[in-house]
Short mmCIF file of N, CA and C in Angstrom, two decimals:
data_model
loop_
_atom_site.label_atom_id
_atom_site.label_comp_id
_atom_site.label_asym_id
_atom_site.label_seq_id
_atom_site.Cartn_x
_atom_site.Cartn_y
_atom_site.Cartn_z
N GLU A 1 76.86 34.57 -128.97
CA GLU A 1 76.85 35.73 -129.78
C GLU A 1 75.98 36.85 -129.32
N ASP A 2 76.29 38.03 -129.11
CA ASP A 2 75.49 39.02 -128.62
C ASP A 2 74.85 39.77 -129.73
N THR A 3 73.56 39.65 -129.87
CA THR A 3 72.84 40.25 -131.10
C THR A 3 72.65 41.71 -130.79
N ALA A 4 72.72 42.10 -129.50
CA ALA A 4 72.41 43.57 -129.29
C ALA A 4 73.54 44.50 -129.89
N LEU A 5 74.73 43.90 -130.18
CA LEU A 5 75.75 44.79 -130.63
C LEU A 5 75.52 44.88 -132.24
N GLN A 6 74.68 44.01 -132.77
CA GLN A 6 74.50 44.07 -134.13
C GLN A 6 73.24 44.92 -134.56
N SER A 7 72.66 45.39 -133.63
CA SER A 7 71.34 46.08 -133.79
C SER A 7 71.81 47.44 -134.49
N ASP A 8 70.66 48.09 -135.05
CA ASP A 8 70.88 49.38 -135.62
C ASP A 8 71.29 50.47 -134.65
N GLU A 9 70.85 50.20 -133.37
CA GLU A 9 71.06 51.28 -132.35
C GLU A 9 72.47 51.38 -132.02
N PHE A 10 73.36 50.35 -132.20
CA PHE A 10 74.68 50.35 -131.82
C PHE A 10 75.66 50.41 -133.13
N VAL A 11 75.11 50.46 -134.26
CA VAL A 11 75.86 50.59 -135.56
C VAL A 11 75.27 51.88 -136.33
N PRO A 12 75.74 52.91 -136.09
CA PRO A 12 75.16 54.12 -136.68
C PRO A 12 75.47 54.14 -138.21
N ARG A 13 74.58 54.59 -138.90
CA ARG A 13 74.63 54.73 -140.54
C ARG A 13 74.82 56.25 -140.78
N MET A 14 75.69 56.44 -141.87
CA MET A 14 75.85 57.76 -142.21
C MET A 14 74.88 58.22 -143.23
N ALA A 15 74.31 59.37 -143.15
CA ALA A 15 73.32 59.96 -144.11
C ALA A 15 74.16 60.54 -145.29
N GLY A 16 73.50 60.74 -146.45
CA GLY A 16 74.06 61.23 -147.61
C GLY A 16 74.83 62.66 -147.47
N LYS A 17 74.28 63.38 -146.57
CA LYS A 17 74.94 64.77 -146.26
C LYS A 17 75.99 64.50 -145.41
N ASP A 18 76.12 63.50 -144.54
CA ASP A 18 77.30 63.31 -143.79
C ASP A 18 78.45 62.68 -144.64
N ILE A 19 78.07 61.89 -145.52
CA ILE A 19 79.16 61.37 -146.40
C ILE A 19 79.74 62.53 -147.22
N ALA A 20 78.84 63.42 -147.74
CA ALA A 20 79.28 64.51 -148.61
C ALA A 20 80.28 65.34 -147.78
N SER A 21 79.77 65.59 -146.62
CA SER A 21 80.65 66.57 -145.72
C SER A 21 81.91 65.83 -145.17
N THR A 22 82.06 64.51 -145.10
CA THR A 22 83.19 63.73 -144.66
C THR A 22 84.14 63.88 -145.91
N ILE A 23 83.66 63.61 -147.08
CA ILE A 23 84.50 63.56 -148.27
C ILE A 23 85.09 64.97 -148.45
N ALA A 24 84.27 65.99 -148.24
CA ALA A 24 84.78 67.41 -148.39
C ALA A 24 85.79 67.61 -147.44
N VAL A 25 85.69 67.25 -146.23
CA VAL A 25 86.74 67.47 -145.11
C VAL A 25 87.99 66.82 -145.53
N CYS A 26 87.77 65.43 -145.97
CA CYS A 26 88.99 64.69 -146.20
C CYS A 26 89.66 65.28 -147.53
N LEU A 27 89.01 65.74 -148.51
CA LEU A 27 89.59 66.60 -149.56
C LEU A 27 90.27 67.74 -149.06
N PHE A 28 89.74 68.55 -148.32
CA PHE A 28 90.26 69.77 -147.79
C PHE A 28 91.56 69.41 -146.94
N VAL A 29 91.62 68.30 -146.14
CA VAL A 29 92.75 67.91 -145.48
C VAL A 29 93.90 67.45 -146.34
N THR A 30 93.43 66.69 -147.47
CA THR A 30 94.47 66.21 -148.37
C THR A 30 94.97 67.41 -149.22
N GLY A 31 94.28 68.38 -149.51
CA GLY A 31 94.65 69.59 -150.12
C GLY A 31 95.63 70.32 -149.22
N GLY A 32 95.37 70.52 -148.00
CA GLY A 32 96.27 71.04 -147.06
C GLY A 32 97.59 70.41 -147.05
N LEU A 33 97.58 69.14 -146.90
CA LEU A 33 98.83 68.32 -146.95
C LEU A 33 99.60 68.59 -148.27
N ALA A 34 98.85 68.50 -149.33
CA ALA A 34 99.75 68.84 -150.58
C ALA A 34 100.14 70.18 -150.59
N ALA A 35 99.38 71.12 -150.20
CA ALA A 35 99.92 72.63 -150.17
C ALA A 35 101.11 72.73 -149.26
N SER A 36 101.03 72.06 -148.14
CA SER A 36 102.15 72.08 -147.16
C SER A 36 103.34 71.39 -147.76
N ALA A 37 103.19 70.26 -148.29
CA ALA A 37 104.41 69.55 -148.99
C ALA A 37 105.00 70.41 -150.11
N TYR A 38 104.19 71.06 -150.93
CA TYR A 38 104.66 71.78 -152.09
C TYR A 38 105.38 73.06 -151.54
N THR A 39 104.84 73.76 -150.48
CA THR A 39 105.42 74.95 -149.82
C THR A 39 106.73 74.68 -149.20
N MET A 40 106.90 73.50 -148.74
CA MET A 40 108.15 72.99 -148.03
C MET A 40 109.13 72.84 -148.99
N MET A 41 108.77 72.25 -150.21
CA MET A 41 109.77 72.15 -151.24
C MET A 41 110.27 73.47 -151.92
N GLU A 42 109.25 74.30 -152.11
CA GLU A 42 109.54 75.66 -152.74
C GLU A 42 110.10 76.73 -151.82
N VAL A 43 109.69 76.75 -150.62
CA VAL A 43 110.30 77.68 -149.74
C VAL A 43 110.66 77.05 -148.41
N PRO A 44 112.04 76.59 -148.50
CA PRO A 44 112.47 75.78 -147.45
C PRO A 44 112.94 76.72 -146.19
N SER A 45 111.94 77.10 -145.42
CA SER A 45 112.47 77.84 -144.26
C SER A 45 111.91 77.10 -142.95
N VAL A 46 112.48 77.49 -141.78
CA VAL A 46 112.06 76.96 -140.49
C VAL A 46 110.36 77.17 -140.32
N VAL A 47 109.94 78.29 -140.53
CA VAL A 47 108.55 78.59 -140.25
C VAL A 47 107.64 77.82 -141.20
N VAL A 48 108.11 77.55 -142.52
CA VAL A 48 107.33 76.79 -143.36
C VAL A 48 107.30 75.38 -142.96
N PHE A 49 108.47 74.78 -142.60
CA PHE A 49 108.64 73.55 -142.10
C PHE A 49 107.75 73.09 -140.81
N LEU A 50 107.85 74.25 -139.92
CA LEU A 50 107.01 74.18 -138.71
C LEU A 50 105.47 74.08 -139.06
N MET A 51 105.09 74.99 -139.93
CA MET A 51 103.55 74.97 -140.15
C MET A 51 103.31 73.63 -141.03
N GLY A 52 104.10 73.29 -141.88
CA GLY A 52 103.94 72.08 -142.52
C GLY A 52 103.89 70.79 -141.62
N GLY A 53 104.50 70.78 -140.67
CA GLY A 53 104.67 69.83 -139.65
C GLY A 53 103.32 69.84 -138.76
N VAL A 54 102.81 70.99 -138.48
CA VAL A 54 101.58 71.10 -137.74
C VAL A 54 100.42 70.51 -138.63
N CYS A 55 100.43 70.85 -139.83
CA CYS A 55 99.42 70.41 -140.72
C CYS A 55 99.50 68.95 -140.89
N ILE A 56 100.68 68.34 -141.02
CA ILE A 56 100.84 66.83 -141.23
C ILE A 56 100.27 66.19 -139.87
N VAL A 57 100.68 66.67 -138.73
CA VAL A 57 100.27 65.96 -137.48
C VAL A 57 98.81 66.30 -137.28
N ASN A 58 98.10 67.36 -137.66
CA ASN A 58 96.69 67.55 -137.35
C ASN A 58 95.80 66.86 -138.32
N SER A 59 96.32 66.69 -139.66
CA SER A 59 95.35 66.11 -140.69
C SER A 59 94.70 64.79 -140.32
N PRO A 60 95.45 63.78 -139.98
CA PRO A 60 94.78 62.60 -139.63
C PRO A 60 93.74 62.69 -138.47
N THR A 61 94.05 63.58 -137.43
CA THR A 61 93.10 63.77 -136.33
C THR A 61 91.74 64.39 -136.89
N VAL A 62 92.07 65.36 -137.83
CA VAL A 62 90.74 66.17 -138.28
C VAL A 62 89.91 65.12 -139.09
N ALA A 63 90.45 64.23 -139.99
CA ALA A 63 89.78 63.34 -140.73
C ALA A 63 89.11 62.30 -139.77
N ARG A 64 89.77 61.79 -138.80
CA ARG A 64 89.15 60.84 -137.93
C ARG A 64 87.97 61.45 -137.09
N LYS A 65 88.28 62.68 -136.61
CA LYS A 65 87.10 63.33 -135.93
C LYS A 65 85.85 63.65 -136.79
N GLN A 66 86.15 63.98 -138.03
CA GLN A 66 84.92 64.22 -138.84
C GLN A 66 84.22 62.94 -139.17
N LEU A 67 84.94 61.82 -139.33
CA LEU A 67 84.28 60.43 -139.52
C LEU A 67 83.51 60.23 -138.28
N SER A 68 84.01 60.41 -137.13
CA SER A 68 83.34 60.16 -135.90
C SER A 68 82.15 60.88 -135.69
N ILE A 69 82.14 62.17 -136.04
CA ILE A 69 81.01 63.09 -136.13
C ILE A 69 79.89 62.60 -137.06
N ALA A 70 80.36 62.26 -138.23
CA ALA A 70 79.35 61.81 -139.20
C ALA A 70 78.73 60.61 -138.91
N LYS A 71 79.35 59.65 -138.09
CA LYS A 71 78.74 58.41 -137.70
C LYS A 71 77.86 58.51 -136.52
N SER A 72 78.09 59.59 -135.76
CA SER A 72 77.39 59.73 -134.47
C SER A 72 75.86 60.21 -134.67
N GLU A 73 75.05 59.92 -133.77
CA GLU A 73 73.66 60.29 -133.87
C GLU A 73 73.58 61.80 -133.65
N GLY A 74 72.61 62.40 -134.30
CA GLY A 74 72.38 63.73 -134.01
C GLY A 74 71.76 63.94 -132.58
N ILE A 75 71.82 65.14 -131.98
CA ILE A 75 71.27 65.46 -130.67
C ILE A 75 69.69 65.16 -130.70
N ARG A 76 69.08 65.58 -131.80
CA ARG A 76 67.67 65.45 -132.05
C ARG A 76 67.30 64.10 -131.97
N THR A 77 67.94 63.21 -132.59
CA THR A 77 67.65 61.77 -132.62
C THR A 77 67.70 61.17 -131.31
N SER A 78 68.79 61.50 -130.64
CA SER A 78 69.10 60.99 -129.23
C SER A 78 67.94 61.41 -128.31
N VAL A 79 67.63 62.63 -128.40
CA VAL A 79 66.65 63.22 -127.58
C VAL A 79 65.31 62.54 -127.71
N ASN A 80 64.88 62.36 -129.01
CA ASN A 80 63.65 61.57 -129.37
C ASN A 80 63.58 60.21 -128.85
N LYS A 81 64.72 59.42 -128.94
CA LYS A 81 64.82 58.26 -128.38
C LYS A 81 64.71 58.16 -126.89
N ILE A 82 65.31 59.14 -126.20
CA ILE A 82 65.08 59.23 -124.72
C ILE A 82 63.58 59.67 -124.34
N ARG A 83 62.92 60.34 -125.25
CA ARG A 83 61.56 60.78 -124.87
C ARG A 83 60.76 59.53 -125.14
N LYS A 84 60.88 58.69 -125.99
CA LYS A 84 60.17 57.43 -126.23
C LYS A 84 60.38 56.49 -124.98
N LYS A 85 61.60 56.34 -124.48
CA LYS A 85 61.77 55.50 -123.36
C LYS A 85 61.04 56.18 -122.12
N ILE A 86 61.04 57.49 -122.00
CA ILE A 86 60.40 58.21 -120.89
C ILE A 86 58.92 57.80 -121.01
N GLU A 87 58.33 57.81 -122.10
CA GLU A 87 56.86 57.45 -122.26
C GLU A 87 56.63 56.04 -121.79
N VAL A 88 57.43 55.22 -122.17
CA VAL A 88 57.26 53.73 -121.68
C VAL A 88 57.28 53.73 -120.24
N LEU A 89 58.39 54.27 -119.70
CA LEU A 89 58.59 54.24 -118.28
C LEU A 89 57.45 54.88 -117.60
N GLN A 90 56.90 56.00 -118.12
CA GLN A 90 55.79 56.78 -117.45
C GLN A 90 54.56 55.84 -117.53
N ASP A 91 54.29 55.21 -118.55
CA ASP A 91 53.11 54.17 -118.60
C ASP A 91 53.35 53.08 -117.58
N GLU A 92 54.52 52.54 -117.48
CA GLU A 92 54.75 51.46 -116.49
C GLU A 92 54.57 52.12 -115.11
N LEU A 93 54.93 53.31 -114.83
CA LEU A 93 54.78 53.97 -113.49
C LEU A 93 53.42 54.12 -113.13
N ASP A 94 52.57 54.62 -114.19
CA ASP A 94 51.15 54.70 -113.96
C ASP A 94 50.43 53.43 -113.69
N PHE A 95 50.86 52.39 -114.28
CA PHE A 95 50.34 51.05 -114.06
C PHE A 95 50.59 50.59 -112.53
N LEU A 96 51.78 50.73 -112.27
CA LEU A 96 52.26 50.36 -110.88
C LEU A 96 51.50 51.22 -109.87
N THR A 97 51.45 52.52 -110.01
CA THR A 97 50.80 53.49 -109.05
C THR A 97 49.23 53.03 -108.91
N GLN A 98 48.64 52.62 -110.03
CA GLN A 98 47.26 52.31 -110.00
C GLN A 98 47.09 50.99 -109.28
N SER A 99 48.00 50.11 -109.63
CA SER A 99 47.98 48.67 -108.91
C SER A 99 48.18 48.89 -107.34
N THR A 100 49.21 49.87 -107.04
CA THR A 100 49.40 50.01 -105.60
C THR A 100 48.21 50.58 -104.93
N SER A 101 47.56 51.48 -105.62
CA SER A 101 46.31 52.14 -105.02
C SER A 101 45.22 51.00 -104.74
N GLU A 102 45.06 50.23 -105.73
CA GLU A 102 44.13 49.02 -105.67
C GLU A 102 44.39 48.28 -104.46
N LEU A 103 45.69 47.82 -104.42
CA LEU A 103 46.15 46.98 -103.23
C LEU A 103 45.98 47.48 -101.79
N GLU A 104 46.27 48.87 -101.83
CA GLU A 104 46.01 49.67 -100.47
C GLU A 104 44.52 49.54 -100.16
N ALA A 105 43.62 49.88 -101.11
CA ALA A 105 42.33 49.91 -100.90
C ALA A 105 41.71 48.49 -100.46
N GLU A 106 42.35 47.47 -100.98
CA GLU A 106 41.91 46.15 -100.75
C GLU A 106 42.42 45.63 -99.33
N ALA A 107 43.60 46.12 -98.97
CA ALA A 107 44.29 45.94 -97.80
C ALA A 107 43.47 46.48 -96.54
N ASN A 108 43.12 47.80 -96.85
CA ASN A 108 42.34 48.64 -95.84
C ASN A 108 41.00 47.87 -95.70
N MET A 109 40.37 47.36 -96.78
CA MET A 109 39.05 46.73 -96.63
C MET A 109 39.15 45.39 -95.76
N LEU A 110 40.30 44.86 -96.04
CA LEU A 110 40.48 43.44 -95.26
C LEU A 110 40.81 43.67 -93.83
N ILE A 111 41.48 44.84 -93.57
CA ILE A 111 41.85 45.13 -92.13
C ILE A 111 40.54 45.49 -91.43
N ARG A 112 39.54 46.26 -92.03
CA ARG A 112 38.33 46.53 -91.43
C ARG A 112 37.49 45.31 -91.30
N SER A 113 37.62 44.40 -92.23
CA SER A 113 36.85 43.12 -92.01
C SER A 113 37.25 42.33 -90.88
N GLU A 114 38.67 42.35 -90.76
CA GLU A 114 39.21 41.54 -89.65
C GLU A 114 38.92 42.20 -88.23
N GLN A 115 38.88 43.47 -88.21
CA GLN A 115 38.46 44.19 -87.01
C GLN A 115 36.87 43.78 -86.75
N ASP A 116 36.02 43.91 -87.72
CA ASP A 116 34.69 43.45 -87.53
C ASP A 116 34.53 42.02 -86.99
N LEU A 117 35.32 41.12 -87.47
CA LEU A 117 35.31 39.77 -87.18
C LEU A 117 35.93 39.59 -85.69
N ARG A 118 36.86 40.46 -85.25
CA ARG A 118 37.29 40.28 -83.90
C ARG A 118 36.22 40.85 -82.95
N ARG A 119 35.59 41.98 -83.42
CA ARG A 119 34.58 42.62 -82.48
C ARG A 119 33.37 41.51 -82.39
N ILE A 120 33.00 40.89 -83.42
CA ILE A 120 31.92 39.88 -83.35
C ILE A 120 32.33 38.72 -82.48
N ALA A 121 33.58 38.22 -82.52
CA ALA A 121 34.05 37.21 -81.64
C ALA A 121 34.10 37.59 -80.24
N THR A 122 34.38 38.88 -79.90
CA THR A 122 34.39 39.17 -78.56
C THR A 122 32.99 39.41 -78.03
N GLU A 123 32.03 39.72 -78.88
CA GLU A 123 30.66 39.74 -78.44
C GLU A 123 30.00 38.37 -78.19
N GLN A 124 30.42 37.47 -78.96
CA GLN A 124 29.85 36.10 -78.87
C GLN A 124 30.81 35.10 -78.19
N GLY A 125 31.50 35.53 -77.14
CA GLY A 125 32.52 34.87 -76.53
C GLY A 125 32.51 33.31 -76.57
N LYS A 126 31.24 32.66 -76.67
CA LYS A 126 31.35 31.20 -76.48
C LYS A 126 31.89 30.47 -77.80
N VAL A 127 31.90 31.17 -79.03
CA VAL A 127 32.22 30.50 -80.22
C VAL A 127 33.68 31.19 -80.63
N LEU A 128 34.39 31.66 -79.77
CA LEU A 128 35.55 32.42 -80.05
C LEU A 128 36.58 31.62 -80.75
N PRO A 129 36.94 30.38 -80.43
CA PRO A 129 37.87 29.65 -81.10
C PRO A 129 37.56 29.41 -82.45
N GLN A 130 36.30 29.11 -82.94
CA GLN A 130 35.99 28.96 -84.21
C GLN A 130 36.26 30.20 -85.13
N ILE A 131 35.84 31.29 -84.39
CA ILE A 131 35.95 32.60 -85.22
C ILE A 131 37.47 32.96 -85.43
N VAL A 132 38.35 32.70 -84.31
CA VAL A 132 39.76 32.86 -84.36
C VAL A 132 40.20 32.03 -85.58
N ASP A 133 39.85 30.78 -85.69
CA ASP A 133 40.32 29.96 -86.76
C ASP A 133 39.95 30.51 -88.17
N LEU A 134 38.66 31.13 -88.21
CA LEU A 134 38.28 31.67 -89.44
C LEU A 134 39.17 32.86 -89.81
N VAL A 135 39.59 33.71 -88.64
CA VAL A 135 40.20 34.78 -88.93
C VAL A 135 41.68 34.36 -89.54
N ASN A 136 42.22 33.54 -88.83
CA ASN A 136 43.53 32.99 -89.21
C ASN A 136 43.58 32.42 -90.61
N GLU A 137 42.50 31.78 -91.01
CA GLU A 137 42.32 31.24 -92.36
C GLU A 137 42.14 32.50 -93.30
N ASN A 138 41.46 33.54 -92.74
CA ASN A 138 41.36 34.69 -93.73
C ASN A 138 42.65 35.38 -93.94
N GLU A 139 43.60 35.46 -92.79
CA GLU A 139 44.80 35.96 -92.99
C GLU A 139 45.73 35.28 -93.94
N LEU A 140 45.65 33.94 -93.92
CA LEU A 140 46.31 33.18 -94.94
C LEU A 140 45.88 33.37 -96.34
N ILE A 141 44.48 33.56 -96.50
CA ILE A 141 44.03 33.86 -97.83
C ILE A 141 44.55 35.22 -98.26
N LEU A 142 44.50 36.11 -97.46
CA LEU A 142 44.93 37.50 -97.72
C LEU A 142 46.43 37.45 -98.19
N SER A 143 47.28 36.84 -97.37
CA SER A 143 48.63 36.90 -97.73
C SER A 143 48.85 36.13 -99.17
N LYS A 144 48.08 35.14 -99.40
CA LYS A 144 48.24 34.48 -100.68
C LYS A 144 47.74 35.47 -101.90
N MET A 145 46.67 36.17 -101.56
CA MET A 145 46.24 37.14 -102.54
C MET A 145 47.29 38.20 -102.78
N LYS A 146 47.81 38.72 -101.72
CA LYS A 146 48.84 39.70 -101.86
C LYS A 146 50.04 39.22 -102.66
N ARG A 147 50.48 37.98 -102.38
CA ARG A 147 51.66 37.42 -103.09
C ARG A 147 51.25 37.29 -104.59
N ASN A 148 50.06 36.75 -104.78
CA ASN A 148 49.63 36.68 -106.23
C ASN A 148 49.54 37.99 -106.97
N LEU A 149 49.07 38.94 -106.32
CA LEU A 149 48.98 40.39 -106.89
C LEU A 149 50.35 40.83 -107.15
N ARG A 150 51.40 40.68 -106.17
CA ARG A 150 52.68 41.17 -106.40
C ARG A 150 53.35 40.50 -107.57
N GLN A 151 53.11 39.15 -107.78
CA GLN A 151 53.72 38.42 -108.86
C GLN A 151 53.08 38.96 -110.17
N THR A 152 51.81 39.20 -110.10
CA THR A 152 51.14 39.85 -111.26
C THR A 152 51.83 41.20 -111.71
N LEU A 153 52.19 41.97 -110.67
CA LEU A 153 52.74 43.29 -110.91
C LEU A 153 54.15 43.24 -111.44
N VAL A 154 54.89 42.22 -110.90
CA VAL A 154 56.37 42.03 -111.28
C VAL A 154 56.30 41.50 -112.64
#
């Protein structure tokens, strides 16, 4: 069962003024139908029958459209909902931007550290294999840290 279809967002409610205007339109349409029927009986001419037919054909459409308009959200309500969603997305974007900046700063620091380690290793040529092992271990730790940070952000 999909509960999203049952939420208030998908089932619009009619306000009191919308109900009143819908009733008024339906009464007006009914009055127009009654007047057309009366006129067709009293003045049986082609023009009267043509106009009465137009009224009979249009009346259900007018009533259905009025009901649809009354049930739909107003433009202001829709815009306000969109603004709330924009605020949420902007907050998420700010968080991601900050996290990306922090990751870039950390990555740059780690790159500089690796470069320093390589420089030290070349200066002390006799312990080079040990330092290379440390650098490789450092790279593994860095990749794990990046993976953890990405999982935290997602």
